[in-house]
mmCIF file of N, CA and C in Angstrom:
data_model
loop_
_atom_site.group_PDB
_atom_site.id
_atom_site.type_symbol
_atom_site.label_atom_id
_atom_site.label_comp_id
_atom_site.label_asym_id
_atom_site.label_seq_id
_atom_site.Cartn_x
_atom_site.Cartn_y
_atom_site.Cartn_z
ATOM 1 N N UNK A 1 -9.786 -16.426 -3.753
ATOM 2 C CA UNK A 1 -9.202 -15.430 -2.873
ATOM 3 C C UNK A 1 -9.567 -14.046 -3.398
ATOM 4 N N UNK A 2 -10.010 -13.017 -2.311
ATOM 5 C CA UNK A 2 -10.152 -11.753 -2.745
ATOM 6 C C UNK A 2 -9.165 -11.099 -2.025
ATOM 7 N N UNK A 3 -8.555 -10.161 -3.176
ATOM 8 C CA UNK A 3 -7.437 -9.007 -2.723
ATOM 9 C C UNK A 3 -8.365 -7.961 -3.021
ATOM 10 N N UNK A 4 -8.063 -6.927 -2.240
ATOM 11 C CA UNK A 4 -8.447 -5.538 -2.546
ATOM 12 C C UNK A 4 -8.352 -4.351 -1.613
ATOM 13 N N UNK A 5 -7.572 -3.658 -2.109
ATOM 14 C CA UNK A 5 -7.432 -2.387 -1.231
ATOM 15 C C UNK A 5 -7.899 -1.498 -0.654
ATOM 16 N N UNK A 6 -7.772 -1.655 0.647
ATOM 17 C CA UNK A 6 -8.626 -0.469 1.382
ATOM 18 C C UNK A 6 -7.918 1.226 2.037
ATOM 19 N N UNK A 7 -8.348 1.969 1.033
ATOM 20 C CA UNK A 7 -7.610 3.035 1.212
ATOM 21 C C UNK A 7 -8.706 4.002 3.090
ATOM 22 N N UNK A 8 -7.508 4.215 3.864
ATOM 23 C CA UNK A 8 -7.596 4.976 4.636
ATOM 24 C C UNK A 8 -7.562 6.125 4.697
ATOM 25 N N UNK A 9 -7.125 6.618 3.560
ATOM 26 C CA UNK A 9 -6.972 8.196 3.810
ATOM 27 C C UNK A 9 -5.593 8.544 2.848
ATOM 28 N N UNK A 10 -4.905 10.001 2.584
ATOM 29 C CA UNK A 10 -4.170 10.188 2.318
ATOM 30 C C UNK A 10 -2.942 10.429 2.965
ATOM 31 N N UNK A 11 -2.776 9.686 4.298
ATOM 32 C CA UNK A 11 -1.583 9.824 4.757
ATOM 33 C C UNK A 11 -1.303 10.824 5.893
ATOM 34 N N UNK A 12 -2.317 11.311 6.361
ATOM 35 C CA UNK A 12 -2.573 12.338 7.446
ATOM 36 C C UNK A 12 -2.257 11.489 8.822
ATOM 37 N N UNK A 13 -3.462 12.157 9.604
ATOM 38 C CA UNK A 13 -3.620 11.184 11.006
ATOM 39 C C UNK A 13 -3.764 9.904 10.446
ATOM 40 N N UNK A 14 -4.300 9.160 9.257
ATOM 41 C CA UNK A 14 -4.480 7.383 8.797
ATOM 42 C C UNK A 14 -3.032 6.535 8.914
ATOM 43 N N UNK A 15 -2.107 7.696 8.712
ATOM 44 C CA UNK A 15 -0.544 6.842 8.861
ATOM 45 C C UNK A 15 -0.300 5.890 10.221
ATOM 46 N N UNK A 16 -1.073 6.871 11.612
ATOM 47 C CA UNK A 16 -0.934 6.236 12.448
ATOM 48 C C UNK A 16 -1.694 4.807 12.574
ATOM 49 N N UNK A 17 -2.969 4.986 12.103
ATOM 50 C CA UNK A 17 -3.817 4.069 12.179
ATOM 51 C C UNK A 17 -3.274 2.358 11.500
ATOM 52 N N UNK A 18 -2.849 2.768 10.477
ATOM 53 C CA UNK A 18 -2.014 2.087 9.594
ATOM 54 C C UNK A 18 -0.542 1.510 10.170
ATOM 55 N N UNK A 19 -0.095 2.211 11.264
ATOM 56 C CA UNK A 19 1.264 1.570 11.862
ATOM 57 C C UNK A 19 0.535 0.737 13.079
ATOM 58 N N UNK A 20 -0.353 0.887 13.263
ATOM 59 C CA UNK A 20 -1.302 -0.058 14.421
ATOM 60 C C UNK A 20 -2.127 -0.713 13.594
ATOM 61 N N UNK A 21 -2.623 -1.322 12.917
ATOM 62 C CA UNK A 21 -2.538 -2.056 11.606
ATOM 63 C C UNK A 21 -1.881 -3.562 11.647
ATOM 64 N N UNK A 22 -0.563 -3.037 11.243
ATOM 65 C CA UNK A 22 0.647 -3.572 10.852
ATOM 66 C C UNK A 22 1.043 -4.012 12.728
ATOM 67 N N UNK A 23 1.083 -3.586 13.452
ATOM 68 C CA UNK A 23 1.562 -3.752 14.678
ATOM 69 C C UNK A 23 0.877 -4.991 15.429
ATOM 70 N N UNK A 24 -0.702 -4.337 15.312
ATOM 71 C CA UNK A 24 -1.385 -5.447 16.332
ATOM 72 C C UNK A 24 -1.485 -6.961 15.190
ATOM 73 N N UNK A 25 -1.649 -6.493 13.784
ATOM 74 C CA UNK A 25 -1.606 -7.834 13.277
ATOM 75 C C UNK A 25 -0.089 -8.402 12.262
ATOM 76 N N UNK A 26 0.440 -8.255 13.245
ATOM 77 C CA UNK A 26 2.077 -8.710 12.885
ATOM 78 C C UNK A 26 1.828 -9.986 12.149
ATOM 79 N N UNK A 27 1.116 -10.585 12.891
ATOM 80 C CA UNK A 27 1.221 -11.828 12.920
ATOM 81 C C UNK A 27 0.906 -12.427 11.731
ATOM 82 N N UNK A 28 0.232 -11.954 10.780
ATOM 83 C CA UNK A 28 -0.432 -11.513 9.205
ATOM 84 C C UNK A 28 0.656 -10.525 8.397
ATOM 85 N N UNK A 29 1.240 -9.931 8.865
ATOM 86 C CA UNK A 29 1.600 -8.824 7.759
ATOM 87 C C UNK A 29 2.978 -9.593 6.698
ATOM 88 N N UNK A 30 2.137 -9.189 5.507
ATOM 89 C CA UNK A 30 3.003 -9.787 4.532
ATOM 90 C C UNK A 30 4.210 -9.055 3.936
ATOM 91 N N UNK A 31 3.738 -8.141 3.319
ATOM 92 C CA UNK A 31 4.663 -6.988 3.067
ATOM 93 C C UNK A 31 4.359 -5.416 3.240
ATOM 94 N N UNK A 32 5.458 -4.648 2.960
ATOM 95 C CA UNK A 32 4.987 -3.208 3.350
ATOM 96 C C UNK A 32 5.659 -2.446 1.739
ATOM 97 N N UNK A 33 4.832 -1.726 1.350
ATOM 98 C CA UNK A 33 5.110 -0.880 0.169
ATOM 99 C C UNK A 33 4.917 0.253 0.007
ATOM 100 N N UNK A 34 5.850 1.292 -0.787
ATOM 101 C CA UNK A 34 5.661 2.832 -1.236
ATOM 102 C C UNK A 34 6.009 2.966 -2.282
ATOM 103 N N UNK A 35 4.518 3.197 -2.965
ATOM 104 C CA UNK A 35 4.308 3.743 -4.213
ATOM 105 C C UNK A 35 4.704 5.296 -4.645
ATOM 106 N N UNK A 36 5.408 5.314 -5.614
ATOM 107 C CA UNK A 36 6.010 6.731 -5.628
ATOM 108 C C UNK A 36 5.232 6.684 -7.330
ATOM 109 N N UNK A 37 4.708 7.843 -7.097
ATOM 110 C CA UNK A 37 3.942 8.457 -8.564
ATOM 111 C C UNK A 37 4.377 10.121 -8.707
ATOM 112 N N UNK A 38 4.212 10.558 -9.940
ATOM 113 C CA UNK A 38 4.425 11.375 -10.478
ATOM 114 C C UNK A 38 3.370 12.144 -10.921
ATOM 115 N N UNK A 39 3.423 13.752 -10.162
ATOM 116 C CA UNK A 39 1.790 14.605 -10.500
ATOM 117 C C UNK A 39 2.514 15.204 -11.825
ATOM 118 N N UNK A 40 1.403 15.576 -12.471
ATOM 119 C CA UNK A 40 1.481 16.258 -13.503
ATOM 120 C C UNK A 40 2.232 17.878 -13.209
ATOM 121 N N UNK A 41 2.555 18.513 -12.423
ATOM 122 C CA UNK A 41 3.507 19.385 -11.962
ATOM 123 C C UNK A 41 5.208 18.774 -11.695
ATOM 124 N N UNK A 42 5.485 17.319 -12.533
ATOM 125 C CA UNK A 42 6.318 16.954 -11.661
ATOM 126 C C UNK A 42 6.889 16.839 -10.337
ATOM 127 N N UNK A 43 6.292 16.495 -9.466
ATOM 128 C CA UNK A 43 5.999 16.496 -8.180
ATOM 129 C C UNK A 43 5.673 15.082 -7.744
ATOM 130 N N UNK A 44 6.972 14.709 -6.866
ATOM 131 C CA UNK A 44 6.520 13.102 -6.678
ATOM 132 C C UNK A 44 5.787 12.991 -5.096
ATOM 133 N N UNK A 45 4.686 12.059 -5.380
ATOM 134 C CA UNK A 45 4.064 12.001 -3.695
ATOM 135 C C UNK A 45 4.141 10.273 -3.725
ATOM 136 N N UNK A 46 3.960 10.108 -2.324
ATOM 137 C CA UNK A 46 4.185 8.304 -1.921
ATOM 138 C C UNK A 46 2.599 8.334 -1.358
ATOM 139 N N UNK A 47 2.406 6.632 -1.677
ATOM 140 C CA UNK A 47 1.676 6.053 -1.255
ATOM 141 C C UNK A 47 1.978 5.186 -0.305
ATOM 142 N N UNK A 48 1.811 4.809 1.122
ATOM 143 C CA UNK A 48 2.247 3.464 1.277
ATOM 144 C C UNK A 48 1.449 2.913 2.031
ATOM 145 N N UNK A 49 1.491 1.081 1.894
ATOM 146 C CA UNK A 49 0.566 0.533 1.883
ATOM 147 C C UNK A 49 1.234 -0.726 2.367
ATOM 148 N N UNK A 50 -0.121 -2.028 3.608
ATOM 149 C CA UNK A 50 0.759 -2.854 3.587
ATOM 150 C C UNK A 50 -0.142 -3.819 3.657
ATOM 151 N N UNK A 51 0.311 -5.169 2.824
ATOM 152 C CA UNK A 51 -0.463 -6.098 2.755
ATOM 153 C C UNK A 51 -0.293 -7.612 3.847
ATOM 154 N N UNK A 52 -1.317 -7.625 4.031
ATOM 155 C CA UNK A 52 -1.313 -9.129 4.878
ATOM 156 C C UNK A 52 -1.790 -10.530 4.373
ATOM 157 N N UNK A 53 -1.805 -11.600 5.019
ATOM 158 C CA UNK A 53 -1.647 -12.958 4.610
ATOM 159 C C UNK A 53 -3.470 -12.892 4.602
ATOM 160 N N UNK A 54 -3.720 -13.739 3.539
ATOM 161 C CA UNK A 54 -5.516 -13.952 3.453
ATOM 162 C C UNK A 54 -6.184 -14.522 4.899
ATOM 163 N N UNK A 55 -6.978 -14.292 5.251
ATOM 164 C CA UNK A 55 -8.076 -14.556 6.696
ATOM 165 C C UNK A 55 -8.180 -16.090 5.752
ATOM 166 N N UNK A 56 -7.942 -16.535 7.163
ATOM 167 C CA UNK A 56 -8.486 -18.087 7.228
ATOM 168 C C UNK A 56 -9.805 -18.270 6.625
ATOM 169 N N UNK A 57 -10.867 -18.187 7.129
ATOM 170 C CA UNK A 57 -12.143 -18.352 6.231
ATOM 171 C C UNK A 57 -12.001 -17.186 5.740
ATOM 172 N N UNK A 58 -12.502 -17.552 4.494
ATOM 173 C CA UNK A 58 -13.332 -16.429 3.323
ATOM 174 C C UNK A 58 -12.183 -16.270 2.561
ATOM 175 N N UNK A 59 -10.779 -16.508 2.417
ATOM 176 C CA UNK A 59 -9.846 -16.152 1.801
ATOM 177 C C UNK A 59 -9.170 -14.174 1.539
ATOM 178 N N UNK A 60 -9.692 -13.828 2.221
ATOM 179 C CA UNK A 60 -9.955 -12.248 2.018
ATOM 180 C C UNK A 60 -8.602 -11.708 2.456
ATOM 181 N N UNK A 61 -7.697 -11.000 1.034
ATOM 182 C CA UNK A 61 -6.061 -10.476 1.420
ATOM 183 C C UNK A 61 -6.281 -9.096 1.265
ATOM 184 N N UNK A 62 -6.225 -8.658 2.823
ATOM 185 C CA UNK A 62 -6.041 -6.988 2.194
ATOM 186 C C UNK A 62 -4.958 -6.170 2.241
ATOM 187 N N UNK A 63 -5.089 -5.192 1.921
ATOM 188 C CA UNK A 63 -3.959 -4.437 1.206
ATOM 189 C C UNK A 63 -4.286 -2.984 1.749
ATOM 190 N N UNK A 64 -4.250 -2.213 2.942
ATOM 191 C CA UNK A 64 -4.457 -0.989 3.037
ATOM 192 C C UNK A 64 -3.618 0.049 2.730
ATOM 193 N N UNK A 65 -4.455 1.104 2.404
ATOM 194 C CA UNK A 65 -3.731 2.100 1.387
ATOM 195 C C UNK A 65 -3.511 3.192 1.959
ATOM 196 N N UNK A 66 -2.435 4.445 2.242
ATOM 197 C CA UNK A 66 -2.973 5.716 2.712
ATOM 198 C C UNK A 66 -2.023 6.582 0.946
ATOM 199 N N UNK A 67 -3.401 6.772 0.567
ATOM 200 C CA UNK A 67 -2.751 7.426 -1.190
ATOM 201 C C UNK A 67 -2.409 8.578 -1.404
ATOM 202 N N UNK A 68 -1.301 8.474 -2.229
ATOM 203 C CA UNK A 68 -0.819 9.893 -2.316
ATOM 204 C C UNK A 68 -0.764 11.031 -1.730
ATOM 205 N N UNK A 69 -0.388 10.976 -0.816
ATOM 206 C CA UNK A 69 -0.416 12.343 0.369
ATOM 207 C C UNK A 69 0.867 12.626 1.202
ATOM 208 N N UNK A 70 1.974 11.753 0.673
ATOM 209 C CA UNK A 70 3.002 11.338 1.544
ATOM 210 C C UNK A 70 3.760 12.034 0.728
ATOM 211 N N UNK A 71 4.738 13.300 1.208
ATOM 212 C CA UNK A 71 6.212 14.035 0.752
ATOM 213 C C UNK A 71 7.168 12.968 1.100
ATOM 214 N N UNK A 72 7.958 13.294 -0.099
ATOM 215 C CA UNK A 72 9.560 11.796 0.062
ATOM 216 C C UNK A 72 9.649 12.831 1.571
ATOM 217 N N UNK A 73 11.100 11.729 2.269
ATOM 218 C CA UNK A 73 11.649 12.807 3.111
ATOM 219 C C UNK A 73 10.854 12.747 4.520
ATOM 220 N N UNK A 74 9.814 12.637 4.951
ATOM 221 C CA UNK A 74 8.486 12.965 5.528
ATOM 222 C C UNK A 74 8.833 11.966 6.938
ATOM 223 N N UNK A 75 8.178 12.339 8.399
ATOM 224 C CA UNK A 75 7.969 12.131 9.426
ATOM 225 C C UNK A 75 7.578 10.768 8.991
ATOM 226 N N UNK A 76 6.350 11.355 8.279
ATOM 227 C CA UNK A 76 4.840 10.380 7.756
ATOM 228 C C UNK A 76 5.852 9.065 7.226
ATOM 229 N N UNK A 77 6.770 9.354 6.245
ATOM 230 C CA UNK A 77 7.272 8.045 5.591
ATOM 231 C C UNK A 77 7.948 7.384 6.709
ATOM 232 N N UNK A 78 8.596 8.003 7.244
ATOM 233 C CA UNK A 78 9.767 7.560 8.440
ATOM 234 C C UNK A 78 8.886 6.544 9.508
ATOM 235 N N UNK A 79 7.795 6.878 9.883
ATOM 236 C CA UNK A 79 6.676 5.890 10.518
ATOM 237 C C UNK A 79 6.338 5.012 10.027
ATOM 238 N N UNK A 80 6.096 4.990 8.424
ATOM 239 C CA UNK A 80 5.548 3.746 8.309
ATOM 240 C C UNK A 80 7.128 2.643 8.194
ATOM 241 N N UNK A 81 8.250 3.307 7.947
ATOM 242 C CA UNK A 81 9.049 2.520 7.599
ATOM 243 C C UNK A 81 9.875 1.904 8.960
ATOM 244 N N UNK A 82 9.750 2.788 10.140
ATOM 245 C CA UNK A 82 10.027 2.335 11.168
ATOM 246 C C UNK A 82 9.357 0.663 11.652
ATOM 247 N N UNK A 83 7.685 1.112 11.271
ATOM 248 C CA UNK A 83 6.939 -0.490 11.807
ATOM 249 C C UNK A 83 7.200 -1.466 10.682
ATOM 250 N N UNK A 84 7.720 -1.169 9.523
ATOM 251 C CA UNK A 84 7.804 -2.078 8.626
ATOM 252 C C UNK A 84 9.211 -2.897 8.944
ATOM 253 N N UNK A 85 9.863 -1.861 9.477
ATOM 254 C CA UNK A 85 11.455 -2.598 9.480
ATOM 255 C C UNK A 85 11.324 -3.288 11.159
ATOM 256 N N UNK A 86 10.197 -2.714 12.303
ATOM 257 C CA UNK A 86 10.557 -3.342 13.367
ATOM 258 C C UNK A 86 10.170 -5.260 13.354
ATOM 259 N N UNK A 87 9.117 -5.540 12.340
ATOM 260 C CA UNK A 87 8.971 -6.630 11.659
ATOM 261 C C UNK A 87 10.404 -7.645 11.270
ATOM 262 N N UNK A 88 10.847 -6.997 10.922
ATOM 263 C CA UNK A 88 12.190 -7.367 9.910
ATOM 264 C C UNK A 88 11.688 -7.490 8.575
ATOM 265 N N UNK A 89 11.004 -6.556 8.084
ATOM 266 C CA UNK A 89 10.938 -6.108 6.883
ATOM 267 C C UNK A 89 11.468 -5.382 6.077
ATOM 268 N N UNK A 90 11.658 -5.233 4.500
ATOM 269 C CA UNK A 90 12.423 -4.053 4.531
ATOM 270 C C UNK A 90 10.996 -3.653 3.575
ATOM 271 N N UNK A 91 10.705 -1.980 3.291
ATOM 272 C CA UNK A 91 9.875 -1.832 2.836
ATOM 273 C C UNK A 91 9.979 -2.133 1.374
ATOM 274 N N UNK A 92 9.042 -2.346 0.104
ATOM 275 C CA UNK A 92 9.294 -2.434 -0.850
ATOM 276 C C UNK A 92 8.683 -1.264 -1.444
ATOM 277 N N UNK A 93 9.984 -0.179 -2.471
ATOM 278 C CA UNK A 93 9.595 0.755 -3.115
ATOM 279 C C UNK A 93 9.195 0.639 -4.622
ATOM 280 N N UNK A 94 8.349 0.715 -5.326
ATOM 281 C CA UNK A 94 7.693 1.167 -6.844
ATOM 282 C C UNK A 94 7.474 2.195 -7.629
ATOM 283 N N UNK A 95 7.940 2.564 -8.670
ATOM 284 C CA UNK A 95 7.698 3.535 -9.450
ATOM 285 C C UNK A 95 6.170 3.336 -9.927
ATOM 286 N N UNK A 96 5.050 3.903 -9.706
ATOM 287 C CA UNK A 96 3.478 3.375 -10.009
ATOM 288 C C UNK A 96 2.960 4.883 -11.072
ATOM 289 N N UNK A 97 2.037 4.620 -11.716
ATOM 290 C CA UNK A 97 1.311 6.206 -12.704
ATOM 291 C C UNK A 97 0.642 6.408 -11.263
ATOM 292 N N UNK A 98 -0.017 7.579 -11.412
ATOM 293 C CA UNK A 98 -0.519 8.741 -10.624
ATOM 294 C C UNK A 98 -1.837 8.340 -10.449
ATOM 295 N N UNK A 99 -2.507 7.819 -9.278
ATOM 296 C CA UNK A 99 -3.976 7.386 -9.739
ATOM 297 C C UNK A 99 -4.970 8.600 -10.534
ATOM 298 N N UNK A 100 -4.678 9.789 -10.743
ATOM 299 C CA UNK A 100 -5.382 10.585 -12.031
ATOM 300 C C UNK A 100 -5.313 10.118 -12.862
ATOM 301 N N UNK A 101 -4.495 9.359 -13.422
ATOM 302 C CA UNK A 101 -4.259 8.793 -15.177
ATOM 303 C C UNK A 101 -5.525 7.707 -15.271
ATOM 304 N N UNK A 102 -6.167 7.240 -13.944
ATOM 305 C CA UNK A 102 -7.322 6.640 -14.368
ATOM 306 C C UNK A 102 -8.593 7.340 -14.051
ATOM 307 N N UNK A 103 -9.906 6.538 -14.670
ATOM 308 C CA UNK A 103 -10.676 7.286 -14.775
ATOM 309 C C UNK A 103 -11.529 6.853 -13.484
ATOM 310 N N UNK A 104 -10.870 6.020 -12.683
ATOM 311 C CA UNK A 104 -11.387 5.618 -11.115
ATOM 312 C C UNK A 104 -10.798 4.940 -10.426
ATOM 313 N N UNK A 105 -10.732 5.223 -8.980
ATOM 314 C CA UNK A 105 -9.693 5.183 -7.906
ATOM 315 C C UNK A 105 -9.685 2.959 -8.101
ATOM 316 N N UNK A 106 -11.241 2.764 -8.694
ATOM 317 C CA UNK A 106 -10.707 1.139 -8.925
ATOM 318 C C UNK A 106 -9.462 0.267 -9.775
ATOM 319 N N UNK A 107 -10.272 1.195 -11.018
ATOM 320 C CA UNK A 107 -8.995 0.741 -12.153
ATOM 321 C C UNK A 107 -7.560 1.173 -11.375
ATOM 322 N N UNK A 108 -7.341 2.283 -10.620
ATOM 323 C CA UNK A 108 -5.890 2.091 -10.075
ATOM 324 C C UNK A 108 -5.781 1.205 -9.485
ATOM 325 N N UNK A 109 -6.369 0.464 -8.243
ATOM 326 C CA UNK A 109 -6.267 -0.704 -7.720
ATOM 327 C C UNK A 109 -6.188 -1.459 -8.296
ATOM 328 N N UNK A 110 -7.316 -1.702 -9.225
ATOM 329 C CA UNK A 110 -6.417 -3.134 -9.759
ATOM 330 C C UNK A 110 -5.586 -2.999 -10.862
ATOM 331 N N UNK A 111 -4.781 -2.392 -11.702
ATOM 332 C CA UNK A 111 -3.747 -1.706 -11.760
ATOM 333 C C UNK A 111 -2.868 -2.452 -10.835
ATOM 334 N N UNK A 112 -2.247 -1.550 -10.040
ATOM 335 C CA UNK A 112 -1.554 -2.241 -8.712
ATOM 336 C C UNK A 112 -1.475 -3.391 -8.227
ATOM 337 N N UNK A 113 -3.016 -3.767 -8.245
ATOM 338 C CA UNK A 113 -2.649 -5.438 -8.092
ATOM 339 C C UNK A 113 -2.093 -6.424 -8.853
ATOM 340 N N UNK A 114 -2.531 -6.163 -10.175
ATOM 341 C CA UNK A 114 -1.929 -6.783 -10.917
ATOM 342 C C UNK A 114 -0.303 -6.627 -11.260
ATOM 343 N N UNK A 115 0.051 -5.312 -10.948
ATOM 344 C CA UNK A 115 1.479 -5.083 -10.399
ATOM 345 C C UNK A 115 2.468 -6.170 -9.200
ATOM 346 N N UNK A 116 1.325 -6.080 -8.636
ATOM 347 C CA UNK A 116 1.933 -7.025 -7.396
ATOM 348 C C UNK A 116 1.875 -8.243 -7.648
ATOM 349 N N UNK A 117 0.599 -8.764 -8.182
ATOM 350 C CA UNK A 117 0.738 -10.223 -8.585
ATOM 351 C C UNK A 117 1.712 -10.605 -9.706
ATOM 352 N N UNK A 118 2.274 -9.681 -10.652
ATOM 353 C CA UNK A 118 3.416 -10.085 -11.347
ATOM 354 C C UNK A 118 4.625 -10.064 -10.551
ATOM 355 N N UNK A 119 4.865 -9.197 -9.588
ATOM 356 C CA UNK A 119 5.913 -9.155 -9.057
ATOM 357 C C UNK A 119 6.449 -10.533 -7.597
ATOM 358 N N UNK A 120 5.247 -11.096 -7.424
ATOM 359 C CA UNK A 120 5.043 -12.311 -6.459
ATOM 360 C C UNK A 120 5.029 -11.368 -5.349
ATOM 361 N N UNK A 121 4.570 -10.604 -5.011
ATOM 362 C CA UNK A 121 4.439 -10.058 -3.841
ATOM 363 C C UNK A 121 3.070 -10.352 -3.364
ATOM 364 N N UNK A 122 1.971 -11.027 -3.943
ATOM 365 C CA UNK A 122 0.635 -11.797 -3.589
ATOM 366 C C UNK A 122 0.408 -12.232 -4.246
ATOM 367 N N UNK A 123 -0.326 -13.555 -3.859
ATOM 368 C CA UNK A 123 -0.472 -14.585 -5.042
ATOM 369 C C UNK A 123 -1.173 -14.283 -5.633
ATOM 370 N N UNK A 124 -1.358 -14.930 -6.814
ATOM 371 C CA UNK A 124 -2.420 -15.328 -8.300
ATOM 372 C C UNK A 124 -3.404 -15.523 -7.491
ATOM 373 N N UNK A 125 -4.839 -14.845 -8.191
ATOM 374 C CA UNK A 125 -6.398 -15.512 -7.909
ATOM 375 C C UNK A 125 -5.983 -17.034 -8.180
ATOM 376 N N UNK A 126 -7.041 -17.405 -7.443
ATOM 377 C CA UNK A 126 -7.423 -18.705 -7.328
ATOM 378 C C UNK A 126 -8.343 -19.392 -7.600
#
């Protein structure tokens, strides 16, 4: 199985894209998450992101991202949490490092994933 995140953007116009996403493929969506990190100004921004069940062939689980661009508080958050909860989801929130603390937007991903795979929120490779 391959997981891996596909970042859309920082949370701009991609939020919408991302609640149509989650909408047209309900039928897949596994969970919904916001990553809350900490800038070096102390300044917290959200990530949020939502993962779906692996594609029948090829095993392929993705995980789309809109990173760090999201103010707590925000329209932007209130949307994604609206399609997450019209699911009957509730969103899941994380304290995550700042993807600056790495030295590439990968190592944060998988970072994160491996976050998630401890937490059972997607399974173990296979």
């Amino acid at each position: 199985m391959i997981q891996r995140f596909i970042e859309l953007g920082e949370g701009y116009g991609d939020i919408f894209e991302l609640r149509e996403l989650i909408t047209t493929n309900s039928h897949r969506f596994k969970h919904g998450f916001i990553f809350v990190s900490e800038q070096h100004d102390g300044k917290s921004t959200l990530s949020v992101a939502a993962a779906f069940e692996p594609t029948a062939q090829g095993g392929f689980m993705p995980i789309y991202i809109c990173r760090e661009g999201i103010p707590e508080n925000s329209k932007r958050l209130e949307i994604f949490e609206e399609a997450v909860k019209a699911l009957g989801h509730t969103p899941i929130k994380m304290d995550v490092k700042h993807s600056s603390v790495y030295g590439e937007k990968r190592f944060y991903f998988s970072h994160l994933i491996a976050i998630l795979r401890l937490n059972h929120y997607i399974p173990p490779m296979q």
